[in-house]
Short mmCIF file of C-alpha atoms in Angstrom, two decimals:
data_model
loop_
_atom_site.label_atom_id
_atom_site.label_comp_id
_atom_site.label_asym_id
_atom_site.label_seq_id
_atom_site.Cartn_x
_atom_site.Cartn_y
_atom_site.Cartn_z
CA UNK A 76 1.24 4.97 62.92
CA UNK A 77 3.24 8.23 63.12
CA UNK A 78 6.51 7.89 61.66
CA UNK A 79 8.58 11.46 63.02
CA UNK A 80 11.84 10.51 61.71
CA UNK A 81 10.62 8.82 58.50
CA UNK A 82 8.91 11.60 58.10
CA UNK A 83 11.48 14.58 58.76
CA UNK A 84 13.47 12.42 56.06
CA UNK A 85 10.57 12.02 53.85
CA UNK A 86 9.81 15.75 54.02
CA UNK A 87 12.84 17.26 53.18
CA UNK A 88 13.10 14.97 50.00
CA UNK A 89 10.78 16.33 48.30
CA UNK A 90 11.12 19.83 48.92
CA UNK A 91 14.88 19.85 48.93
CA UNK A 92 15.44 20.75 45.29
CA UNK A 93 14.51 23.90 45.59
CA UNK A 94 14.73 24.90 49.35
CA UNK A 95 18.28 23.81 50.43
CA UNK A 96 21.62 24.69 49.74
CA UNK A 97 24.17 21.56 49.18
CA UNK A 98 26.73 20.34 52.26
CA UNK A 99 28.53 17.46 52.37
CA UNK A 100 30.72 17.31 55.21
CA UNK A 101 30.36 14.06 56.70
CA UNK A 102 33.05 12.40 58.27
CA UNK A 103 35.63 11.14 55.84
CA UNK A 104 36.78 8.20 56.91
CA UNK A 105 35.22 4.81 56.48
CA UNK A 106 37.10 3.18 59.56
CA UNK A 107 34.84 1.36 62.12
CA UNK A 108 35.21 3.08 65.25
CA UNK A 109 38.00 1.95 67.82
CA UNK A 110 35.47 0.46 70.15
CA UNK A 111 34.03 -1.78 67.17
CA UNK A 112 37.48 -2.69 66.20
CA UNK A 113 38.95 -3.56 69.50
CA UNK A 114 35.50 -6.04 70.06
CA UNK A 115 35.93 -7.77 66.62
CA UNK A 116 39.13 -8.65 67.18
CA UNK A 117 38.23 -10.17 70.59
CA UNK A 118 35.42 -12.02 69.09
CA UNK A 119 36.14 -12.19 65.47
CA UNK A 120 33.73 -15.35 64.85
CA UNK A 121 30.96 -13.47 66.62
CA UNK A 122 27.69 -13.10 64.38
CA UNK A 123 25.95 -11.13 66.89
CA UNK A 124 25.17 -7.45 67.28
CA UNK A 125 27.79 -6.20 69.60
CA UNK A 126 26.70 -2.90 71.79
CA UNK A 127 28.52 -0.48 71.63
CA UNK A 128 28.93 2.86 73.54
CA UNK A 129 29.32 5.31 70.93
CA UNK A 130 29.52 6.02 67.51
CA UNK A 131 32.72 8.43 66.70
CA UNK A 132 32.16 9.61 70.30
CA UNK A 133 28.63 9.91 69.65
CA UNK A 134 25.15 8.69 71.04
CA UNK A 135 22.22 8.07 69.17
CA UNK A 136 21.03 11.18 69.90
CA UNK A 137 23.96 12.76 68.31
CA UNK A 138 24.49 10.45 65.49
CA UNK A 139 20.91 11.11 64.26
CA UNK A 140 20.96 14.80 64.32
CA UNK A 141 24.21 15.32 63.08
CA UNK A 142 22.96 12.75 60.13
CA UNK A 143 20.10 14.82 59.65
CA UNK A 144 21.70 17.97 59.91
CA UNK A 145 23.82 16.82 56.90
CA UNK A 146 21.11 15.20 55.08
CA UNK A 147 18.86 18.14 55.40
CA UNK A 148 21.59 20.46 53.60
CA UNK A 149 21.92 17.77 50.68
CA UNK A 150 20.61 19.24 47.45
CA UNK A 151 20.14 15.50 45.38
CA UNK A 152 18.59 12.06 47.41
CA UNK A 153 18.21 8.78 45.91
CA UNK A 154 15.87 6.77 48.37
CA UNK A 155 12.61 4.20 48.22
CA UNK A 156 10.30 3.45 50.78
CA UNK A 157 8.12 -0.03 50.85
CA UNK A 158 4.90 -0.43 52.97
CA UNK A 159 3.61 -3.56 54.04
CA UNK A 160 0.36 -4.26 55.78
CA UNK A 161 -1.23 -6.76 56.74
CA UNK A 162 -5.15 -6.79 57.28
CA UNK A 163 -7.39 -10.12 58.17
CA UNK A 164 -4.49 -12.21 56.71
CA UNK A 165 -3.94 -10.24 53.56
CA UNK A 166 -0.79 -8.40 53.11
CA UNK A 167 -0.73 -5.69 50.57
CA UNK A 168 2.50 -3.56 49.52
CA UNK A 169 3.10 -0.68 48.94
CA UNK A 170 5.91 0.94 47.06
CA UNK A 171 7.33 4.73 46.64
CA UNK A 172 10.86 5.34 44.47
CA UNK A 173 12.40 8.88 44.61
CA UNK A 174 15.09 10.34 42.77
CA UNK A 175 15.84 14.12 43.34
CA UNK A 176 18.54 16.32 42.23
CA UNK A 177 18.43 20.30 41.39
CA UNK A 178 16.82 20.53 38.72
CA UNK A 179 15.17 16.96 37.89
CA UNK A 180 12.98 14.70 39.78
CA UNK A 181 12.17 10.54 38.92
CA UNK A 182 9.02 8.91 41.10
CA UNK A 183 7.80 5.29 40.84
CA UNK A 184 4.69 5.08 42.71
CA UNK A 185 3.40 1.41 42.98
CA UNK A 186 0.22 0.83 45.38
CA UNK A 187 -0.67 -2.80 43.71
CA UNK A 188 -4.27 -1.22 42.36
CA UNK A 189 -2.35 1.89 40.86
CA UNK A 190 0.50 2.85 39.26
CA UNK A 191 2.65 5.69 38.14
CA UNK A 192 5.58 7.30 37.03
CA UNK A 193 7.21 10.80 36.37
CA UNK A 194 9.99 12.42 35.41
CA UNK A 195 10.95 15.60 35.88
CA UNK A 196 13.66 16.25 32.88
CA UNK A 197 14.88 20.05 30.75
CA UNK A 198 12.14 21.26 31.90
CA UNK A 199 9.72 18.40 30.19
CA UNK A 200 7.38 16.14 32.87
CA UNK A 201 6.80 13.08 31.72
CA UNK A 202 3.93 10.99 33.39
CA UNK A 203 2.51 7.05 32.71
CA UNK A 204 -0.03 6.12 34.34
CA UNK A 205 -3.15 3.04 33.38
CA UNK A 206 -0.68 2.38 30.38
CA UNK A 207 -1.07 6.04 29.24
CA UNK A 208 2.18 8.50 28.27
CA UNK A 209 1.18 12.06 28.91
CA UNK A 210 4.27 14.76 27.87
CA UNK A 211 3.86 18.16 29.32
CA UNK A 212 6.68 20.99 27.84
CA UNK A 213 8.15 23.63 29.98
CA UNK A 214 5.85 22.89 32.55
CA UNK A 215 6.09 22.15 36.60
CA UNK A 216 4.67 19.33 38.77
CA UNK A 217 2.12 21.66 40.33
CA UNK A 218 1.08 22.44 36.54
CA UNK A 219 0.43 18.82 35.75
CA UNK A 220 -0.92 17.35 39.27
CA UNK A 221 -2.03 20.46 40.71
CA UNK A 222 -0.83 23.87 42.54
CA UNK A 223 1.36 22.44 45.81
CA UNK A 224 1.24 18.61 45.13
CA UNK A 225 4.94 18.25 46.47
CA UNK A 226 3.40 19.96 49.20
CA UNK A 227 0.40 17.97 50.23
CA UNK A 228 2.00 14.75 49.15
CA UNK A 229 3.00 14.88 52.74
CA UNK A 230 1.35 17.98 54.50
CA UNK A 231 1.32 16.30 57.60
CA UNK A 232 5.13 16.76 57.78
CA UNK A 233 7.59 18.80 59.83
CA UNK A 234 10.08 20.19 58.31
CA UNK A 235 13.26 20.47 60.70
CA UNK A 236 14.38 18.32 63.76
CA UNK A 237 12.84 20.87 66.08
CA UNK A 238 9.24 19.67 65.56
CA UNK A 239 9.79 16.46 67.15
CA UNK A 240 9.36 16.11 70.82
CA UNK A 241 11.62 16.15 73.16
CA UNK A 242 10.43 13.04 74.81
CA UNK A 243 11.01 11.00 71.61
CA UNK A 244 14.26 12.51 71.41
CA UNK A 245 15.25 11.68 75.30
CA UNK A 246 14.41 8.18 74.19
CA UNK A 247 16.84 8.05 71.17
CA UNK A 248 19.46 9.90 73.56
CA UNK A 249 19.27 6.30 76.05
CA UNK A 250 19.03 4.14 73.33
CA UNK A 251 21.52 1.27 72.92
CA UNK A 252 23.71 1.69 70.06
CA UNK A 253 24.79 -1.75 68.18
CA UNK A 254 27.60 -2.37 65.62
CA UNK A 255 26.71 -5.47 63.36
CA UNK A 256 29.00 -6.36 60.04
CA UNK A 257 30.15 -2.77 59.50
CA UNK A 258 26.39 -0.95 60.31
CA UNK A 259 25.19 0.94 63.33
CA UNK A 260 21.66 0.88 64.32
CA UNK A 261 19.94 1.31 67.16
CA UNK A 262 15.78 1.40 68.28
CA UNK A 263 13.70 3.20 69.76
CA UNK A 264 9.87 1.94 71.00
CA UNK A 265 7.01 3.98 72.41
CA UNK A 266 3.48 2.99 73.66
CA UNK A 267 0.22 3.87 72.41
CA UNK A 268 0.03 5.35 75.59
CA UNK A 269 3.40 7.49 74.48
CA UNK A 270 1.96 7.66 70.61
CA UNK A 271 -0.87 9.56 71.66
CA UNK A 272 0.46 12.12 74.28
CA UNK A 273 3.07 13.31 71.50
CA UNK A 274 0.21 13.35 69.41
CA UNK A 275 1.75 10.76 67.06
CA UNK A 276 -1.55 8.51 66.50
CA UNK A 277 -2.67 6.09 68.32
CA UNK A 278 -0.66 3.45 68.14
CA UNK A 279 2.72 2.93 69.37
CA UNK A 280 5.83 1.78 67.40
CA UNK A 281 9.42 0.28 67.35
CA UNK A 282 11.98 2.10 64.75
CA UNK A 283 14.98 1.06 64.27
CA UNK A 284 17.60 3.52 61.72
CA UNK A 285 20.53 2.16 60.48
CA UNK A 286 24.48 3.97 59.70
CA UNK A 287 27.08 3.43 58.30
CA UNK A 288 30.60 4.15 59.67
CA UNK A 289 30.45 7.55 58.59
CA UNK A 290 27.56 8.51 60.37
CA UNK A 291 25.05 8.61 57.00
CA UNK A 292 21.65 7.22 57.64
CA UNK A 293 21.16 4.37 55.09
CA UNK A 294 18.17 2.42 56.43
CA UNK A 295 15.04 3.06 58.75
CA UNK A 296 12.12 0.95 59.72
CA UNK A 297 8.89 0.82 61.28
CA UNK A 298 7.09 -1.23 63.13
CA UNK A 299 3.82 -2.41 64.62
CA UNK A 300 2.07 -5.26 64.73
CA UNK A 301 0.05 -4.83 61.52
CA UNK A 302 2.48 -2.60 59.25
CA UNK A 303 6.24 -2.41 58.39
CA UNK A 304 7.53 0.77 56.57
CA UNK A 305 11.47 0.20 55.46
CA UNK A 306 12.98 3.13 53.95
CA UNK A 307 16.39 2.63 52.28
CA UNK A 308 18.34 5.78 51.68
CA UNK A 309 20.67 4.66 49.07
CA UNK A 310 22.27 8.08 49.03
CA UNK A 311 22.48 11.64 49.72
CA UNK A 312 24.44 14.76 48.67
CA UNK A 313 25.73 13.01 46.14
CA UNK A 314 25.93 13.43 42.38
CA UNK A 315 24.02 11.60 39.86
CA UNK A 316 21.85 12.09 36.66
CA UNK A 317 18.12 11.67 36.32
CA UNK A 318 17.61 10.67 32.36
CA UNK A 319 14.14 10.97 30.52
CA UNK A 320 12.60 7.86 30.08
CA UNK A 321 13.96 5.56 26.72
CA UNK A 322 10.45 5.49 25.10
CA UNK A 323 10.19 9.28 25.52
CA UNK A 324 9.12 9.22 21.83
CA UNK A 325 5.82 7.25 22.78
CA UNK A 326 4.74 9.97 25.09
CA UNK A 327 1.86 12.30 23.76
CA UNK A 328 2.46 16.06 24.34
CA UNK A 329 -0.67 17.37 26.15
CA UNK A 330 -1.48 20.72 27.03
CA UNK A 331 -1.25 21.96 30.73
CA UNK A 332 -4.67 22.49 30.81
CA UNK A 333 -5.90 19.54 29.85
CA UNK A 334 -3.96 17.15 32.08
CA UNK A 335 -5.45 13.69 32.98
CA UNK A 336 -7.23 13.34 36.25
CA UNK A 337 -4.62 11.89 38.33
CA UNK A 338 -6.59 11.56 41.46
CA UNK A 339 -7.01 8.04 42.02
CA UNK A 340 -2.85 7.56 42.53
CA UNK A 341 -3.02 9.22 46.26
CA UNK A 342 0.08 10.68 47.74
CA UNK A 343 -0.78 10.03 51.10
CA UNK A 344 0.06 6.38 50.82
CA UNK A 345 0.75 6.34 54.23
#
Protein backbone atom coordinates (compact mmCIF):
# COMPACT_ATOMS: atom_id res chain seq x y z
CA UNK A 1 0.00 0.00 0.00
CA UNK A 2 1.31 3.44 -1.04
CA UNK A 3 0.80 5.91 1.53
CA UNK A 4 1.56 9.66 -0.53
CA UNK A 5 0.54 11.80 2.23
CA UNK A 6 1.92 9.64 5.08
CA UNK A 7 4.68 9.66 3.28
CA UNK A 8 5.30 13.47 2.26
CA UNK A 9 4.84 13.79 6.21
CA UNK A 10 7.06 10.97 6.97
CA UNK A 11 9.74 12.34 4.64
CA UNK A 12 10.16 15.64 5.69
CA UNK A 13 10.56 14.41 9.39
CA UNK A 14 13.43 13.06 9.09
CA UNK A 15 15.26 15.27 6.96
CA UNK A 16 13.87 18.44 8.42
CA UNK A 17 16.59 19.14 10.95
CA UNK A 18 18.86 20.06 8.74
CA UNK A 19 17.05 21.05 5.45
CA UNK A 20 14.30 23.53 6.56
CA UNK A 21 14.08 26.76 7.94
CA UNK A 22 11.39 27.20 10.97
CA UNK A 23 7.64 28.92 10.24
CA UNK A 24 4.97 28.90 12.33
CA UNK A 25 2.23 30.87 11.09
CA UNK A 26 -0.76 28.94 11.47
CA UNK A 27 -3.89 30.42 12.18
CA UNK A 28 -4.15 31.75 15.68
CA UNK A 29 -7.24 31.22 16.82
CA UNK A 30 -8.65 28.06 18.28
CA UNK A 31 -12.42 28.99 17.49
CA UNK A 32 -14.44 26.29 15.58
CA UNK A 33 -15.42 27.75 12.45
CA UNK A 34 -18.87 29.67 12.15
CA UNK A 35 -20.42 26.92 10.14
CA UNK A 36 -19.48 24.29 13.00
CA UNK A 37 -20.76 26.64 15.56
CA UNK A 38 -24.00 27.65 14.05
CA UNK A 39 -24.74 23.45 13.55
CA UNK A 40 -23.86 22.65 17.23
CA UNK A 41 -26.00 24.91 18.51
CA UNK A 42 -28.87 23.58 16.33
CA UNK A 43 -28.10 20.12 17.33
CA UNK A 44 -26.17 20.37 20.47
CA UNK A 45 -27.00 16.62 21.61
CA UNK A 46 -25.84 15.42 18.22
CA UNK A 47 -22.93 12.70 18.47
CA UNK A 48 -22.57 12.47 14.86
CA UNK A 49 -20.06 13.81 12.37
CA UNK A 50 -21.68 16.84 10.98
CA UNK A 51 -20.45 17.85 7.19
CA UNK A 52 -19.41 20.66 6.78
CA UNK A 53 -18.54 22.93 3.77
CA UNK A 54 -15.36 24.39 4.66
CA UNK A 55 -12.77 24.69 6.99
CA UNK A 56 -11.82 28.62 7.63
CA UNK A 57 -13.14 29.04 4.05
CA UNK A 58 -11.20 26.18 3.01
CA UNK A 59 -11.61 22.70 1.22
CA UNK A 60 -9.74 19.76 1.82
CA UNK A 61 -7.67 20.48 -0.79
CA UNK A 62 -6.68 23.67 0.76
CA UNK A 63 -6.63 22.68 4.31
CA UNK A 64 -4.06 19.93 3.51
CA UNK A 65 -1.64 21.96 1.59
CA UNK A 66 -1.71 24.88 3.55
CA UNK A 67 -1.09 22.25 6.64
CA UNK A 68 1.68 20.91 4.83
CA UNK A 69 3.04 23.97 3.64
CA UNK A 70 3.40 24.91 7.35
CA UNK A 71 4.49 21.64 8.52
CA UNK A 72 7.10 21.34 5.89
CA UNK A 73 8.79 24.76 7.14
CA UNK A 74 8.72 23.39 10.89
CA UNK A 75 12.26 22.84 12.09
CA UNK A 76 11.26 20.29 15.41
CA UNK A 77 8.22 17.29 15.02
CA UNK A 78 7.12 15.11 17.69
CA UNK A 79 5.06 12.24 15.92
CA UNK A 80 4.66 8.11 16.08
CA UNK A 81 3.36 5.95 13.61
CA UNK A 82 1.80 2.25 14.48
CA UNK A 83 1.37 -0.52 11.81
CA UNK A 84 -0.93 -3.21 12.09
CA UNK A 85 -1.30 -6.19 9.85
CA UNK A 86 -3.01 -8.80 9.77
CA UNK A 87 -1.91 -12.07 7.85
CA UNK A 88 -3.88 -15.68 8.00
CA UNK A 89 -5.44 -14.46 11.32
CA UNK A 90 -2.30 -13.17 12.94
CA UNK A 91 -1.95 -9.56 13.57
CA UNK A 92 1.47 -8.24 14.15
CA UNK A 93 2.37 -4.46 15.12
CA UNK A 94 4.46 -2.45 14.33
CA UNK A 95 5.70 0.64 16.03
CA UNK A 96 7.98 3.84 14.97
CA UNK A 97 8.47 6.97 17.69
CA UNK A 98 10.19 10.18 16.37
CA UNK A 99 11.34 13.10 18.07
CA UNK A 100 13.23 15.79 16.00
CA UNK A 101 14.42 19.16 16.77
CA UNK A 102 17.67 21.13 15.33
CA UNK A 103 20.13 19.72 16.63
CA UNK A 104 18.88 16.35 18.45
CA UNK A 105 16.96 13.44 17.31
CA UNK A 106 15.03 10.47 19.78
CA UNK A 107 13.71 7.10 17.72
CA UNK A 108 11.91 4.12 19.30
CA UNK A 109 11.72 1.52 16.76
CA UNK A 110 9.56 -1.51 17.92
CA UNK A 111 8.82 -4.33 15.15
CA UNK A 112 7.79 -7.14 17.94
CA UNK A 113 11.05 -9.42 16.76
CA UNK A 114 13.39 -6.24 17.06
CA UNK A 115 13.99 -3.45 18.90
CA UNK A 116 15.81 -0.20 19.14
CA UNK A 117 16.52 3.05 20.32
CA UNK A 118 18.68 6.25 19.67
CA UNK A 119 19.35 9.39 20.65
CA UNK A 120 20.83 11.94 19.04
CA UNK A 121 22.17 14.34 22.05
CA UNK A 122 25.63 17.26 22.22
CA UNK A 123 26.74 15.67 19.65
CA UNK A 124 26.80 11.99 21.48
CA UNK A 125 24.45 9.00 19.67
CA UNK A 126 23.34 6.79 21.89
CA UNK A 127 21.94 3.37 20.57
CA UNK A 128 20.25 0.02 22.55
CA UNK A 129 19.54 -2.49 20.79
CA UNK A 130 19.24 -6.83 21.88
CA UNK A 131 19.80 -5.32 25.48
CA UNK A 132 23.13 -3.77 24.33
CA UNK A 133 24.20 0.21 25.07
CA UNK A 134 26.55 1.32 22.37
CA UNK A 135 27.88 5.29 22.98
CA UNK A 136 29.39 6.87 19.98
CA UNK A 137 31.19 10.65 20.76
CA UNK A 138 31.04 13.45 18.34
CA UNK A 139 29.76 11.30 15.86
CA UNK A 140 26.58 11.39 13.24
CA UNK A 141 23.83 8.84 12.47
CA UNK A 142 25.34 8.06 9.08
CA UNK A 143 28.68 7.32 11.18
CA UNK A 144 27.00 4.79 13.39
CA UNK A 145 24.26 3.12 10.92
CA UNK A 146 25.84 3.95 7.79
CA UNK A 147 26.51 6.91 5.11
CA UNK A 148 22.64 8.22 4.19
CA UNK A 149 20.55 6.02 6.63
CA UNK A 150 18.07 9.04 7.24
CA UNK A 151 18.04 8.86 3.67
CA UNK A 152 17.17 5.34 2.73
CA UNK A 153 15.10 4.89 5.83
CA UNK A 154 12.52 6.05 3.40
CA UNK A 155 14.09 6.45 -0.17
CA UNK A 156 10.99 5.74 -1.70
CA UNK A 157 9.76 9.21 -0.58
CA UNK A 158 8.90 12.52 -2.23
CA UNK A 159 9.88 15.26 -0.81
CA UNK A 160 7.35 18.25 -1.55
CA UNK A 161 3.53 18.25 -2.35
CA UNK A 162 4.33 18.49 -6.03
CA UNK A 163 5.20 14.78 -6.43
CA UNK A 164 1.83 13.64 -5.78
CA UNK A 165 -0.60 13.36 -8.57
CA UNK A 166 -2.91 15.44 -9.50
CA UNK A 167 -5.61 12.90 -9.64
CA UNK A 168 -5.16 12.07 -5.91
CA UNK A 169 -5.22 15.59 -5.27
CA UNK A 170 -8.63 16.26 -7.44
CA UNK A 171 -9.97 13.61 -5.12
CA UNK A 172 -9.03 15.37 -1.80
CA UNK A 173 -10.28 18.73 -3.55
CA UNK A 174 -14.23 16.82 -3.68
CA UNK A 175 -13.85 15.28 -0.59
CA UNK A 176 -16.45 15.81 2.16
CA UNK A 177 -15.16 17.67 4.99
CA UNK A 178 -16.66 16.60 8.61
CA UNK A 179 -16.49 18.45 11.99
CA UNK A 180 -16.79 15.89 14.96
CA UNK A 181 -16.12 17.10 18.84
CA UNK A 182 -13.79 19.95 17.87
CA UNK A 183 -11.68 17.82 14.85
CA UNK A 184 -11.90 18.03 11.10
CA UNK A 185 -11.26 15.10 9.00
CA UNK A 186 -12.14 14.08 5.94
CA UNK A 187 -11.24 10.71 3.41
CA UNK A 188 -10.21 10.03 0.54
CA UNK A 189 -10.42 6.22 -1.26
CA UNK A 190 -8.89 5.00 -4.49
CA UNK A 191 -9.04 1.58 -6.32
CA UNK A 192 -6.43 -0.78 -7.09
CA UNK A 193 -7.40 0.09 -10.36
CA UNK A 194 -6.50 3.99 -9.29
CA UNK A 195 -3.38 2.59 -6.97
CA UNK A 196 -1.73 1.30 -9.85
CA UNK A 197 -2.17 3.98 -12.65
CA UNK A 198 -0.57 6.61 -10.12
CA UNK A 199 1.86 4.08 -9.66
CA UNK A 200 1.05 3.82 -5.93
CA UNK A 201 1.13 -0.21 -5.63
CA UNK A 202 -1.25 -2.31 -6.23
CA UNK A 203 -3.66 -2.05 -3.95
CA UNK A 204 -6.05 0.61 -3.31
CA UNK A 205 -6.72 2.47 0.00
CA UNK A 206 -9.04 4.68 2.21
CA UNK A 207 -7.10 7.63 4.26
CA UNK A 208 -8.61 9.56 6.34
CA UNK A 209 -6.30 12.91 8.05
CA UNK A 210 -7.52 14.56 10.84
CA UNK A 211 -7.28 18.80 12.05
CA UNK A 212 -7.71 20.60 14.41
CA UNK A 213 -9.42 24.04 14.37
CA UNK A 214 -6.38 25.66 13.39
CA UNK A 215 -5.80 23.86 10.42
CA UNK A 216 -2.65 21.57 11.97
CA UNK A 217 -2.72 18.01 10.86
CA UNK A 218 -2.82 15.89 14.07
CA UNK A 219 -3.87 12.42 12.89
CA UNK A 220 -3.76 10.30 9.56
CA UNK A 221 -4.71 6.78 8.76
CA UNK A 222 -4.59 4.10 6.37
CA UNK A 223 -6.48 1.62 5.30
CA UNK A 224 -7.01 -1.66 3.49
CA UNK A 225 -8.34 -4.65 4.18
CA UNK A 226 -5.24 -6.35 5.63
CA UNK A 227 -3.20 -3.26 7.18
CA UNK A 228 -3.92 -0.06 9.20
CA UNK A 229 -1.10 2.60 9.47
CA UNK A 230 -2.25 5.52 12.15
CA UNK A 231 0.13 8.25 12.39
CA UNK A 232 -0.41 10.74 15.25
CA UNK A 233 1.36 14.03 14.87
CA UNK A 234 1.41 15.20 18.34
CA UNK A 235 3.14 18.38 17.25
CA UNK A 236 5.01 20.50 14.98
CA UNK A 237 7.05 23.75 14.95
CA UNK A 238 7.01 23.72 18.28
CA UNK A 239 9.62 23.85 21.02
CA UNK A 240 10.72 21.08 23.14
CA UNK A 241 13.90 19.28 24.49
CA UNK A 242 15.24 15.90 23.51
CA UNK A 243 17.29 14.65 26.86
CA UNK A 244 19.96 11.76 26.76
CA UNK A 245 18.72 8.76 28.09
CA UNK A 246 18.82 8.44 32.36
CA UNK A 247 21.12 5.33 32.27
CA UNK A 248 23.49 7.17 29.90
CA UNK A 249 26.21 5.97 32.34
CA UNK A 250 25.52 2.21 31.34
CA UNK A 251 26.26 2.92 27.76
CA UNK A 252 29.75 1.65 26.45
CA UNK A 253 31.69 4.20 24.32
CA UNK A 254 32.57 2.40 21.04
CA UNK A 255 34.56 3.57 18.34
CA UNK A 256 32.94 4.70 14.96
CA UNK A 257 34.53 2.10 13.29
CA UNK A 258 33.62 -0.58 15.06
CA UNK A 259 29.86 -0.06 15.33
CA UNK A 260 27.52 -3.11 15.84
CA UNK A 261 25.84 -4.56 12.82
CA UNK A 262 22.57 -2.99 12.99
CA UNK A 263 21.08 -4.60 9.99
CA UNK A 264 18.51 -6.80 11.20
CA UNK A 265 16.32 -3.51 12.68
CA UNK A 266 15.10 -2.51 8.91
CA UNK A 267 13.98 1.00 8.24
CA UNK A 268 11.72 0.16 5.67
CA UNK A 269 9.13 -1.11 8.08
CA UNK A 270 6.66 -0.30 5.76
Amino acid sequence: MKKIVVITLACILVLSSFLFTACDERVDTNKPSEQTTAMTKSNPDSLKPIPVPAVKGKNARQLFEDAISDYTNSKSFDLSMTMETTELGVKKIQKVEVKLNENSMYMDIDLEEQAMKMWFVDNVLYAEMDDEKYKFSNAGVDDVLGENFIDELLSELPTNISEIPEAYMKKMESAQIYSYKGTYYFSVTITDAEAIEMEFGEKGYTETMYFDSTGAIKKIIDKTSEETLTVLINSYGKDFKISKPKNADEFIETPTNSSPDTTPVNPNIY
